[in-house]
Coordinates of C-alpha atoms and ligand atoms in Angstrom, one line a residue:
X1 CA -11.0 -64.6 36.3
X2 CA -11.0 -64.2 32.5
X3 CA -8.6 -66.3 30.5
X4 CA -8.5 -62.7 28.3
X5 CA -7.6 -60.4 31.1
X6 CA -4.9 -63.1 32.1
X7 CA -3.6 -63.5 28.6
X8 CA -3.6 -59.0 28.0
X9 CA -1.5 -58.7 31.5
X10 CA 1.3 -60.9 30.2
X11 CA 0.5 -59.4 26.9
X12 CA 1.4 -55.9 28.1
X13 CA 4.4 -56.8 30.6
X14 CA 2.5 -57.2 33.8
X15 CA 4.0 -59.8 36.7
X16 CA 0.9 -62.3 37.2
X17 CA -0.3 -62.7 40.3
X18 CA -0.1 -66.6 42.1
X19 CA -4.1 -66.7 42.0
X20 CA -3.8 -65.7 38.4
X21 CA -1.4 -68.4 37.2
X22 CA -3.4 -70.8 39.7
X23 CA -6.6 -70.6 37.8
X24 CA -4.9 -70.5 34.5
X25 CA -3.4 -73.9 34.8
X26 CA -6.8 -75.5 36.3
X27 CA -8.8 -73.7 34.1
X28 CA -7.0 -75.4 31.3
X29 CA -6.0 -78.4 32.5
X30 CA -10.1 -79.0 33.0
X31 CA -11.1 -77.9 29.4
X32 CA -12.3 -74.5 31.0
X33 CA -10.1 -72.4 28.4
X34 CA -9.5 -73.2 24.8
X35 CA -6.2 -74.2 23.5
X36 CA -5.7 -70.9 21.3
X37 CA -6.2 -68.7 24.9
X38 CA -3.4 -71.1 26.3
X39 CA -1.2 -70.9 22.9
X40 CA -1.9 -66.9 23.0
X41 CA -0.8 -66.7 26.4
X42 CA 2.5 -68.9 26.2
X43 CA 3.5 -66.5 23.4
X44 CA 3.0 -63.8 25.9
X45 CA 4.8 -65.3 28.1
X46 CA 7.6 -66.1 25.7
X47 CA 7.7 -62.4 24.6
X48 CA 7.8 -60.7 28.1
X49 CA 9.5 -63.5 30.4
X50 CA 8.4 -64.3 34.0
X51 CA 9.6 -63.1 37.1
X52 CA 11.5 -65.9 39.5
X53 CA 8.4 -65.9 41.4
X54 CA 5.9 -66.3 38.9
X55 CA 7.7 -69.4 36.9
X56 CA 7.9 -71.0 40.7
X57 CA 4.3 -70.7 41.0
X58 CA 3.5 -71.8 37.2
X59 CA 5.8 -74.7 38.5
X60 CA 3.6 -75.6 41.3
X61 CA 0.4 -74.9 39.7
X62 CA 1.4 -77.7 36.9
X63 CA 3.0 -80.5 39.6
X64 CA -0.6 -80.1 41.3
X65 CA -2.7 -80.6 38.0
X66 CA -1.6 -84.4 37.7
X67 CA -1.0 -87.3 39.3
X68 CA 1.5 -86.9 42.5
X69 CA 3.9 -89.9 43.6
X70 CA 4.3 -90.3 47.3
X71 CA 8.1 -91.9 48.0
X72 CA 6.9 -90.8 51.7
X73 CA 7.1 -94.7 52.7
X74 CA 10.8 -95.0 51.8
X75 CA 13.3 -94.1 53.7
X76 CA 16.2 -92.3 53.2
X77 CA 16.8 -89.3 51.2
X78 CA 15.2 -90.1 47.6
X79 CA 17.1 -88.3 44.7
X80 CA 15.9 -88.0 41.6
X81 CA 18.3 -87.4 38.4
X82 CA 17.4 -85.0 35.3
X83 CA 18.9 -84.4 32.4
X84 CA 17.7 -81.3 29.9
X85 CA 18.5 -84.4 27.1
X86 CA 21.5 -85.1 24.9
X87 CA 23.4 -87.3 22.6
X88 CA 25.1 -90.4 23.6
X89 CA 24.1 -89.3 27.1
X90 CA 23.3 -93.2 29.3
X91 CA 24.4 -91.3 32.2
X92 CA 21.5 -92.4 34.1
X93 CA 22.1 -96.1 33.6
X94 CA 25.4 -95.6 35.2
X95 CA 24.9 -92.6 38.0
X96 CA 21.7 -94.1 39.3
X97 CA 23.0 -98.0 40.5
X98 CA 26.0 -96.5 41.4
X99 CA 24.2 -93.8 43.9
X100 CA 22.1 -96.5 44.6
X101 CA 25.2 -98.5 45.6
X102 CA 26.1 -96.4 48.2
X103 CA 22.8 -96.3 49.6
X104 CA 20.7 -93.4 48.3
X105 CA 17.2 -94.5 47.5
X106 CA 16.8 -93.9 43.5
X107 CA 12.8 -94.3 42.3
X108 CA 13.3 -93.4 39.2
X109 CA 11.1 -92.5 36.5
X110 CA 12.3 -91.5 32.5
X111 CA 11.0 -90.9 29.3
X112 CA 10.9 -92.3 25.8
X113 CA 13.0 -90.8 23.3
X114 CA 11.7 -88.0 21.1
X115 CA 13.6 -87.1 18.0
X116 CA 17.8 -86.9 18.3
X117 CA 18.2 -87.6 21.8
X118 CA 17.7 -91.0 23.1
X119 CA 15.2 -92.2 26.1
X120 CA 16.5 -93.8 29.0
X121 CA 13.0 -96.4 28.9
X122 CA 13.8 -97.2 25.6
X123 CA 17.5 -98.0 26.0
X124 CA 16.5 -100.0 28.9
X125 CA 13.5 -101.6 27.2
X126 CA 16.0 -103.3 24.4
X127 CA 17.0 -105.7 27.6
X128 CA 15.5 -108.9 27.0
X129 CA 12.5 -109.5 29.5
X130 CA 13.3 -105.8 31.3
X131 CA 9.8 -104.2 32.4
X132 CA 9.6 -100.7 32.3
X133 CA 6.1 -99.9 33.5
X134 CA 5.5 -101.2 37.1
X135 CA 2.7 -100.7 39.0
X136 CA 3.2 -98.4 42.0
X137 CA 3.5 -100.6 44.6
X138 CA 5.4 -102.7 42.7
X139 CA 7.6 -99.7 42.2
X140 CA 8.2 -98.5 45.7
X141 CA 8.2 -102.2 47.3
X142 CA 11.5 -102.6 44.6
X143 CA 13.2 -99.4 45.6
X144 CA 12.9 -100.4 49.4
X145 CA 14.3 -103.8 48.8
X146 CA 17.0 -103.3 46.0
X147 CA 17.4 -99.6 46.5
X148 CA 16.6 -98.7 42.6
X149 CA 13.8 -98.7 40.4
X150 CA 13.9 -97.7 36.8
X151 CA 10.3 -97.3 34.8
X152 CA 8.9 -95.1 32.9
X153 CA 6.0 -92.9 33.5
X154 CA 2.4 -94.2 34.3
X155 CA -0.4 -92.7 34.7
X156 CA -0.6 -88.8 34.7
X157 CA 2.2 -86.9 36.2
X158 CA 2.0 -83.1 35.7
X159 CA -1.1 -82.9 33.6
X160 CA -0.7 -79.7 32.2
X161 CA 2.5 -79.9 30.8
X162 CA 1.7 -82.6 28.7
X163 CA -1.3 -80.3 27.3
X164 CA 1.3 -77.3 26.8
X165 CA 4.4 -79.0 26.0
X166 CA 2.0 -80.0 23.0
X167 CA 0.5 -76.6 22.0
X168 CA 4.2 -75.1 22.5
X169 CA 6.3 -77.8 20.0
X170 CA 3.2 -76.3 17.8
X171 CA 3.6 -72.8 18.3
X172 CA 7.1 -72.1 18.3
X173 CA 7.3 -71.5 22.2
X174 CA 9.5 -74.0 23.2
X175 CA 12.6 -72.6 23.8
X176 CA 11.7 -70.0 26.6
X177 CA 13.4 -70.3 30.1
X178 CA 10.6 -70.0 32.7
X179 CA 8.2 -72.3 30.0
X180 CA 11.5 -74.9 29.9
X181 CA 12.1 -74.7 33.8
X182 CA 8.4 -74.8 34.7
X183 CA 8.1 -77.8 32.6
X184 CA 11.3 -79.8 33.7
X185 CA 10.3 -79.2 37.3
X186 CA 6.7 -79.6 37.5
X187 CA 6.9 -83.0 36.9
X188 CA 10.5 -83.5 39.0
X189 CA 8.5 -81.8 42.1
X190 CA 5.3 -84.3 41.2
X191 CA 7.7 -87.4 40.8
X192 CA 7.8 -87.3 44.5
X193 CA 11.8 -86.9 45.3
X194 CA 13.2 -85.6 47.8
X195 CA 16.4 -83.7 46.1
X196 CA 17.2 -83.4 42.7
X197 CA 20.1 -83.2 41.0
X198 CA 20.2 -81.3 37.0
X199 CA 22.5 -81.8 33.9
X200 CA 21.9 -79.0 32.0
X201 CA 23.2 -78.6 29.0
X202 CA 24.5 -76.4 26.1
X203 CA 25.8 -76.7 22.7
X204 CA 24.4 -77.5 19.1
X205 CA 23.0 -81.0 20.5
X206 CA 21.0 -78.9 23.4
X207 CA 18.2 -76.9 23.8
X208 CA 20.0 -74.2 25.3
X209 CA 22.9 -72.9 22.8
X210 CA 25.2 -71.0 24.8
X211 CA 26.5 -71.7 28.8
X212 CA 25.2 -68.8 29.5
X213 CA 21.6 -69.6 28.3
X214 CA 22.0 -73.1 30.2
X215 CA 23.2 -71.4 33.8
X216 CA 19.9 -69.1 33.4
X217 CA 18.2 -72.1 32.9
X218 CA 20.3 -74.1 36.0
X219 CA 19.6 -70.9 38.1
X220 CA 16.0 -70.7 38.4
X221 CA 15.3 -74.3 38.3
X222 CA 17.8 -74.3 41.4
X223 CA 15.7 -71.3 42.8
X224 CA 12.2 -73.4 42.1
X225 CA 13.2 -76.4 43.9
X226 CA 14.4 -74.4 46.8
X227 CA 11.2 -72.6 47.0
X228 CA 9.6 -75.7 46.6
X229 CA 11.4 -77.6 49.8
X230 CA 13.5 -79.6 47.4
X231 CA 17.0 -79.0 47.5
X232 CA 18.4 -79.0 44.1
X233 CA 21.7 -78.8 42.4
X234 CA 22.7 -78.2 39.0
X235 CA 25.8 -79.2 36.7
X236 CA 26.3 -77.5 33.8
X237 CA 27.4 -79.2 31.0
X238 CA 28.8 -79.1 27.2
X239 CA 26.8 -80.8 24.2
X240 CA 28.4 -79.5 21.5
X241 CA 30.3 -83.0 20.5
X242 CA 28.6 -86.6 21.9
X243 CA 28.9 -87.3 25.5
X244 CA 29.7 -90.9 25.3
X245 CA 31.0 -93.2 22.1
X246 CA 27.1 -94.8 21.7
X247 CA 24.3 -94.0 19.6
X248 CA 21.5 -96.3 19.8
X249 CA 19.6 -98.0 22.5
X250 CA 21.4 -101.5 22.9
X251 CA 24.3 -99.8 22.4
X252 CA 23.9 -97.4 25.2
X253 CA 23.3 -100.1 27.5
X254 CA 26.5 -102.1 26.7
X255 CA 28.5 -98.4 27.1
X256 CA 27.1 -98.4 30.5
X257 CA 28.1 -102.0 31.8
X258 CA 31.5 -100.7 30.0
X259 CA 31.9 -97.5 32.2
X260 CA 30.3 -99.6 35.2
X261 CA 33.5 -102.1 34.7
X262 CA 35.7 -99.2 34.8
X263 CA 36.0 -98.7 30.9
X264 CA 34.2 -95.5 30.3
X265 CA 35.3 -93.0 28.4
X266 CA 37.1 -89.5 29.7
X267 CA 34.2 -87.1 29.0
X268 CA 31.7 -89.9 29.8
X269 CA 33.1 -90.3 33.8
X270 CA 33.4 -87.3 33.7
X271 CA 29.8 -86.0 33.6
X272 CA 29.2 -89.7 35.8
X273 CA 31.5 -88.4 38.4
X274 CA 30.4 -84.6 38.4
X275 CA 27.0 -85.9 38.4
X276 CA 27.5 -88.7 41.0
X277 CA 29.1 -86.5 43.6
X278 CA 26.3 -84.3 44.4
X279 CA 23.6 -86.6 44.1
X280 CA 25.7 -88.4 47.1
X281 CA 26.0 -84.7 48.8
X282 CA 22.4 -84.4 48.4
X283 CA 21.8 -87.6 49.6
X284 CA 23.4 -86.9 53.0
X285 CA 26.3 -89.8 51.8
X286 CA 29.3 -87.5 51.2
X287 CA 30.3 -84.3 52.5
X288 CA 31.7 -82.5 49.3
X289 CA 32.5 -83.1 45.6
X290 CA 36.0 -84.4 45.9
X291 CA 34.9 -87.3 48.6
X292 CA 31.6 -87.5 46.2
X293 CA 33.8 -88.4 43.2
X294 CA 36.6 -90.4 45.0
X295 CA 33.0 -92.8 46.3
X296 CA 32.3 -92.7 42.7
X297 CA 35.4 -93.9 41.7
X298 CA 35.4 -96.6 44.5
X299 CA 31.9 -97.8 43.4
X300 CA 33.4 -98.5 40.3
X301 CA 36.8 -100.1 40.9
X302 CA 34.8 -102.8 43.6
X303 CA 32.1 -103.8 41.0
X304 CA 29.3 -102.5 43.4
X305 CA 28.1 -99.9 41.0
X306 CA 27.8 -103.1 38.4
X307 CA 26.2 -105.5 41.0
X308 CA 23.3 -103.1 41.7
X309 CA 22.4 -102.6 37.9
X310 CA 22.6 -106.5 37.2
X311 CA 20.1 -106.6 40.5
X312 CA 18.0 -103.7 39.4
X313 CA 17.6 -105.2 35.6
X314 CA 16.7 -108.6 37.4
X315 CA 14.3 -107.2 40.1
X316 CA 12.7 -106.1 36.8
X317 CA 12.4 -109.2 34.7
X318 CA 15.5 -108.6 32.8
X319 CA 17.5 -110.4 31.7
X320 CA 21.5 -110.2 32.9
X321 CA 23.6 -113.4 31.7
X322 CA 24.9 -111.6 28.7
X323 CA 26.3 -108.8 31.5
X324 CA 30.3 -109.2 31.4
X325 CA 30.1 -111.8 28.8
X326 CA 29.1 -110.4 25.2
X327 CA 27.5 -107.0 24.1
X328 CA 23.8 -106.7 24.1
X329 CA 23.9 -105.0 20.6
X330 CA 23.2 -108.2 17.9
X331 CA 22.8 -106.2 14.3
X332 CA 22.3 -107.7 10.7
X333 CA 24.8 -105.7 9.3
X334 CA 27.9 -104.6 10.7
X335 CA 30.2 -101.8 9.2
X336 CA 33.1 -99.8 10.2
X337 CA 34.7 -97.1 8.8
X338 CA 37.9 -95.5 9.0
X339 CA 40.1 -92.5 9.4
X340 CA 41.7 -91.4 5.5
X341 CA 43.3 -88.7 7.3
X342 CA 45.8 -88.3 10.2
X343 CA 45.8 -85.3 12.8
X344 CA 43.2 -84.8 15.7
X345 CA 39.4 -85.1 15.9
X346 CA 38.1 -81.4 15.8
X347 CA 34.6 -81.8 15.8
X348 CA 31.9 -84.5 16.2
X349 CA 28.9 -83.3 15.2
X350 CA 26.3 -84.8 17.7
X351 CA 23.7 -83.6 16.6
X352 CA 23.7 -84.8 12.7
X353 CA 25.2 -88.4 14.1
X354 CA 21.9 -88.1 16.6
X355 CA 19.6 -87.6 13.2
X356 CA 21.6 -90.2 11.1
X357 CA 20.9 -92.7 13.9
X358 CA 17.7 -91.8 14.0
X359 CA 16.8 -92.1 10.1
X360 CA 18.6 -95.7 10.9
X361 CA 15.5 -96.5 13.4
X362 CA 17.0 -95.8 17.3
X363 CA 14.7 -92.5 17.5
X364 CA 11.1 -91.7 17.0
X365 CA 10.4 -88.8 14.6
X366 CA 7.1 -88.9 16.0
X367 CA 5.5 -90.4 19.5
X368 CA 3.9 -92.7 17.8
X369 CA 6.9 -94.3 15.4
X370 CA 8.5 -97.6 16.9
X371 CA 12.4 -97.6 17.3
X372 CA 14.9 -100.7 16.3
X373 CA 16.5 -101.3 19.7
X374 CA 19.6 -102.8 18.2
X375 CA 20.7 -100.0 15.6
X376 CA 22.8 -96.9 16.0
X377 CA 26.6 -95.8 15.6
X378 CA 29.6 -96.4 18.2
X379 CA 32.3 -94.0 18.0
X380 CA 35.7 -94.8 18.8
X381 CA 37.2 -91.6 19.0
X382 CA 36.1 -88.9 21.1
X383 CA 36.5 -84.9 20.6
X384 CA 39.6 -83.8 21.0
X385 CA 41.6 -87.6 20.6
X386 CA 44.5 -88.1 18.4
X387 CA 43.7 -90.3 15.4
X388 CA 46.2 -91.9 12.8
X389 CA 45.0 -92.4 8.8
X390 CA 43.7 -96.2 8.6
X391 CA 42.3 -96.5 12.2
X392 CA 38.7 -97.1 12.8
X393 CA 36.7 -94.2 13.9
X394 CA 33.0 -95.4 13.9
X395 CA 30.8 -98.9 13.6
X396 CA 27.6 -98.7 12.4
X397 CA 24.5 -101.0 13.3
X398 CA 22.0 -101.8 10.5
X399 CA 19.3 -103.3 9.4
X400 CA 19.2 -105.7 6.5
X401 CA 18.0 -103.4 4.2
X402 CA 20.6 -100.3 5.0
X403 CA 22.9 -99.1 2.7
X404 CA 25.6 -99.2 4.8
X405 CA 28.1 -97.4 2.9
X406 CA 26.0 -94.1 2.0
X407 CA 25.4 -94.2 5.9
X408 CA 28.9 -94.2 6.7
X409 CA 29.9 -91.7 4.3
X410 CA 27.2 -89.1 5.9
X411 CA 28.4 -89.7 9.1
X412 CA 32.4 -89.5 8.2
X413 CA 31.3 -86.0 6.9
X414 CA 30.5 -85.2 10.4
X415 CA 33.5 -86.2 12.1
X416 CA 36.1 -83.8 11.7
X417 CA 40.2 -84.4 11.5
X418 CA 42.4 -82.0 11.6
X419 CA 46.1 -81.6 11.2
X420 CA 46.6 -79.1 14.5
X421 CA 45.3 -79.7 17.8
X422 CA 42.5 -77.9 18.7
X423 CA 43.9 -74.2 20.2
X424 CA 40.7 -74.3 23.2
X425 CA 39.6 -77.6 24.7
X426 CA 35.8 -76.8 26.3
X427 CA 35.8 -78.7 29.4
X428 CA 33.0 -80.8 29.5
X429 CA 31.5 -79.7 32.9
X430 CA 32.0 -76.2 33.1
X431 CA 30.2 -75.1 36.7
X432 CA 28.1 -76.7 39.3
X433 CA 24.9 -74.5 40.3
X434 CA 24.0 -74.5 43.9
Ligands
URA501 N1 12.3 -80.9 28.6 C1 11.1 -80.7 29.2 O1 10.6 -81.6 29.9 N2 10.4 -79.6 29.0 C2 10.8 -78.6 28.2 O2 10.1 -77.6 28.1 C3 12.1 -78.8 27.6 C4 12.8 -79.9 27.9
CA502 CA1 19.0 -88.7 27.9

């Protein structure tokens, strides 16, 4: 096949045959076709959509051009957790001991963080002595024993989409559903779990902007991992205010031994508990969402959610002592700011506090760019909570050289107080995707 006949069919409308989309992704993935054939023909593809059938077999295609883990030599029902990425989000550091907890095998592998939205390896990585890359024997010997891994990836999962999620940040052909979903669960199906569960999200903070953008989304990447022999399940959930109170990679860490201990905040659990519950239906451990959440809650009140992340973080070098005693976050400067007004909080903008937190050194602007573990912003009001003039809304974490006060005074601008209650509360989970 032609790289040129692929790229006119998608061109003019056509649906791509699986041996079409097959060579495509080998092709490229072995230097066989250029990169401006490949950036031509996501732009086709971003112009004319793909059918459910085609972005299943694009998804395919791409898990096969890397690396593929094998879990095969654990047992139980592996589930693997995603999230589309989002702001304040630790989810993962609390949902995956806590599953864990009640027995479903979690061999888990995240990212770094790439601009606004924090990395669940970094956050983890600003534990003293914690070692995200394991080998893989290493890796699955750990989740046998302890039930949980957490590391970050190694070696070459999902070749491909490291090649096109490249060319499309370049191209201005990232936002397109089958591209997005194809992408997300290439390297889900590749990760080697057995079931997956999704947080997909919408909002300001999210790639998709609107719910009904994000269940189009949630719907086919369902469909995929049905197709693919992986049942999957997807929650769909709001990002147009924070999810939790933290900013900032040490900071996300102490929020999750907080919610672990039974402190977390309302929109927080919720998410952890929506989350939670069908990760232990898909693991076979509960038999619907209302026994799913009360196990949730269980695993929290009894401390075993919390005992399995001190065991994880110390099966991986980490250090736990501090757990239950102080906060992980240690900053050089320290500064809080508060509320001039009286009324309700509005609006948090997540996605400017994301970029001020950033600037302050907790994100990369670019892969290469090294993060300050310890900085960021913690938020002691959430969306939606009544606030009186004079109380705190917001710490910030700094480094020596910050201007404190011109930071707080950009992010104040982004936390909104009104006099009136807000007339529509969004839930924060809004539907569940089967
Ligand atoms: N996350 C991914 O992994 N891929 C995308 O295309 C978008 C979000
Ligand atoms: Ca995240």
């Amino acid at each position: 096949m032609w790289p040129m006949d692929c790229i006119a069919h998608k061109r003019d409308g056509k649906v791509l045959t699986a041996d079409e989309i097959r060579s495509f992704i080998a092709d490229y993935t072995a230097g066989r076709i250029a990169d401006y054939q490949a950036a031509a023909w996501l732009m086709a593809i971003y112009l004319q959509g793909m059918t459910d059938e085609e972005t299943t077999e694009l998804t395919l295609a791409m898990a096969k051009s890397g690396d593929i883990v094998d879990l095969s030599s654990i047992p139980g029902i592996k589930v693997d957790k995603h999230s589309t990425g989002g702001i304040a989000d630790t989810t993962t550091l609390i949902v995956a001991p806590l599953v864990a907890a009640a027995g479903v095998p979690v061999a888990k592998m995240s990212g770094r963080g790439l601009g606004f939205t924090g990395g669940t390896a970094d956050k983890l990585e600003s534990i003293p002595g914690f070692q995200i890359v394991l080998p893989e024997e290493k890796f699955l010997d750990q989740v046998r024993r302890v039930g949980i891994s957490l590391i970050t990836q190694s070696g070459e999962i999902a070749a491909a989409d490291k090649l096109l999620y490249a060319l499309r940040d370049a191209t201005a052909t990232v936002e397109s559903i089958p591209l997005i979903a194809s992408s997300i669960m290439s390297k889900k199906i590749a990760s080697g779990a057995d079931a997956i569960v999704l947080d997909v999200k919408y909002g300001d903070g999210a790639f998709m902007k609107t719910k009904e953008r994000a269940r189009e989304l949630a719907k086919i990447m369902v469909s995929i991992g049905r197709l693919a022999g992986r049942p999957t399940r997807a929650v769909i959930t709001s990002m147009s205010a924070p999810l939790g109170t933290a900013i900032g990679n040490a900071l996300e860490v102490d929020e999750a031994v907080e919610a672990l201990s039974g402190k977390g905040g309302r929109r927080l659990m919720e998410v952890v508990e929506a989350l939670g519950a069908q990760m232990l239906i898909v693991g076979q451990k509960a038999a619907d969402e209302a026994q799913g959440r009360a196990m949730i809650r269980d695993l929290i009140a009894s401390g075993k959610g919390l005992a399995k992340f001190k065991e994880c973080i110390k099966a991986q070098g980490g250090s736990t002592s501090w757990i239950g005693k102080r906060p992980l976050t240690k900053a050089e400067q320290v500064f809080t700011a508060v509320s001039t007004d009286g009324g309700y909080i509005t609006r948090i903008d997540g996605r400017a506090l994301g970029e001020i937190a950033m600037e302050m050194g907790a994100g990369r602007a670019r892969k290469e760019d090294a993060i300050e573990p310890m900085v960021g912003i913690r938020l002691f009001k959430e969306l939606y909570d009544p606030v009186r003039p004079g109380e705190a809304l917001f710490t910030l974490y700094g480094k020596k050289t910050d201007d404190m006060m011109a930071l707080a005074q950009r992010a104040a601008d982004h936390i909104i107080v009104t006099d009136e209650q807000a007339a529509i509360q969004e839930p924060v989970v809004s539907d569940i995707i089967l």
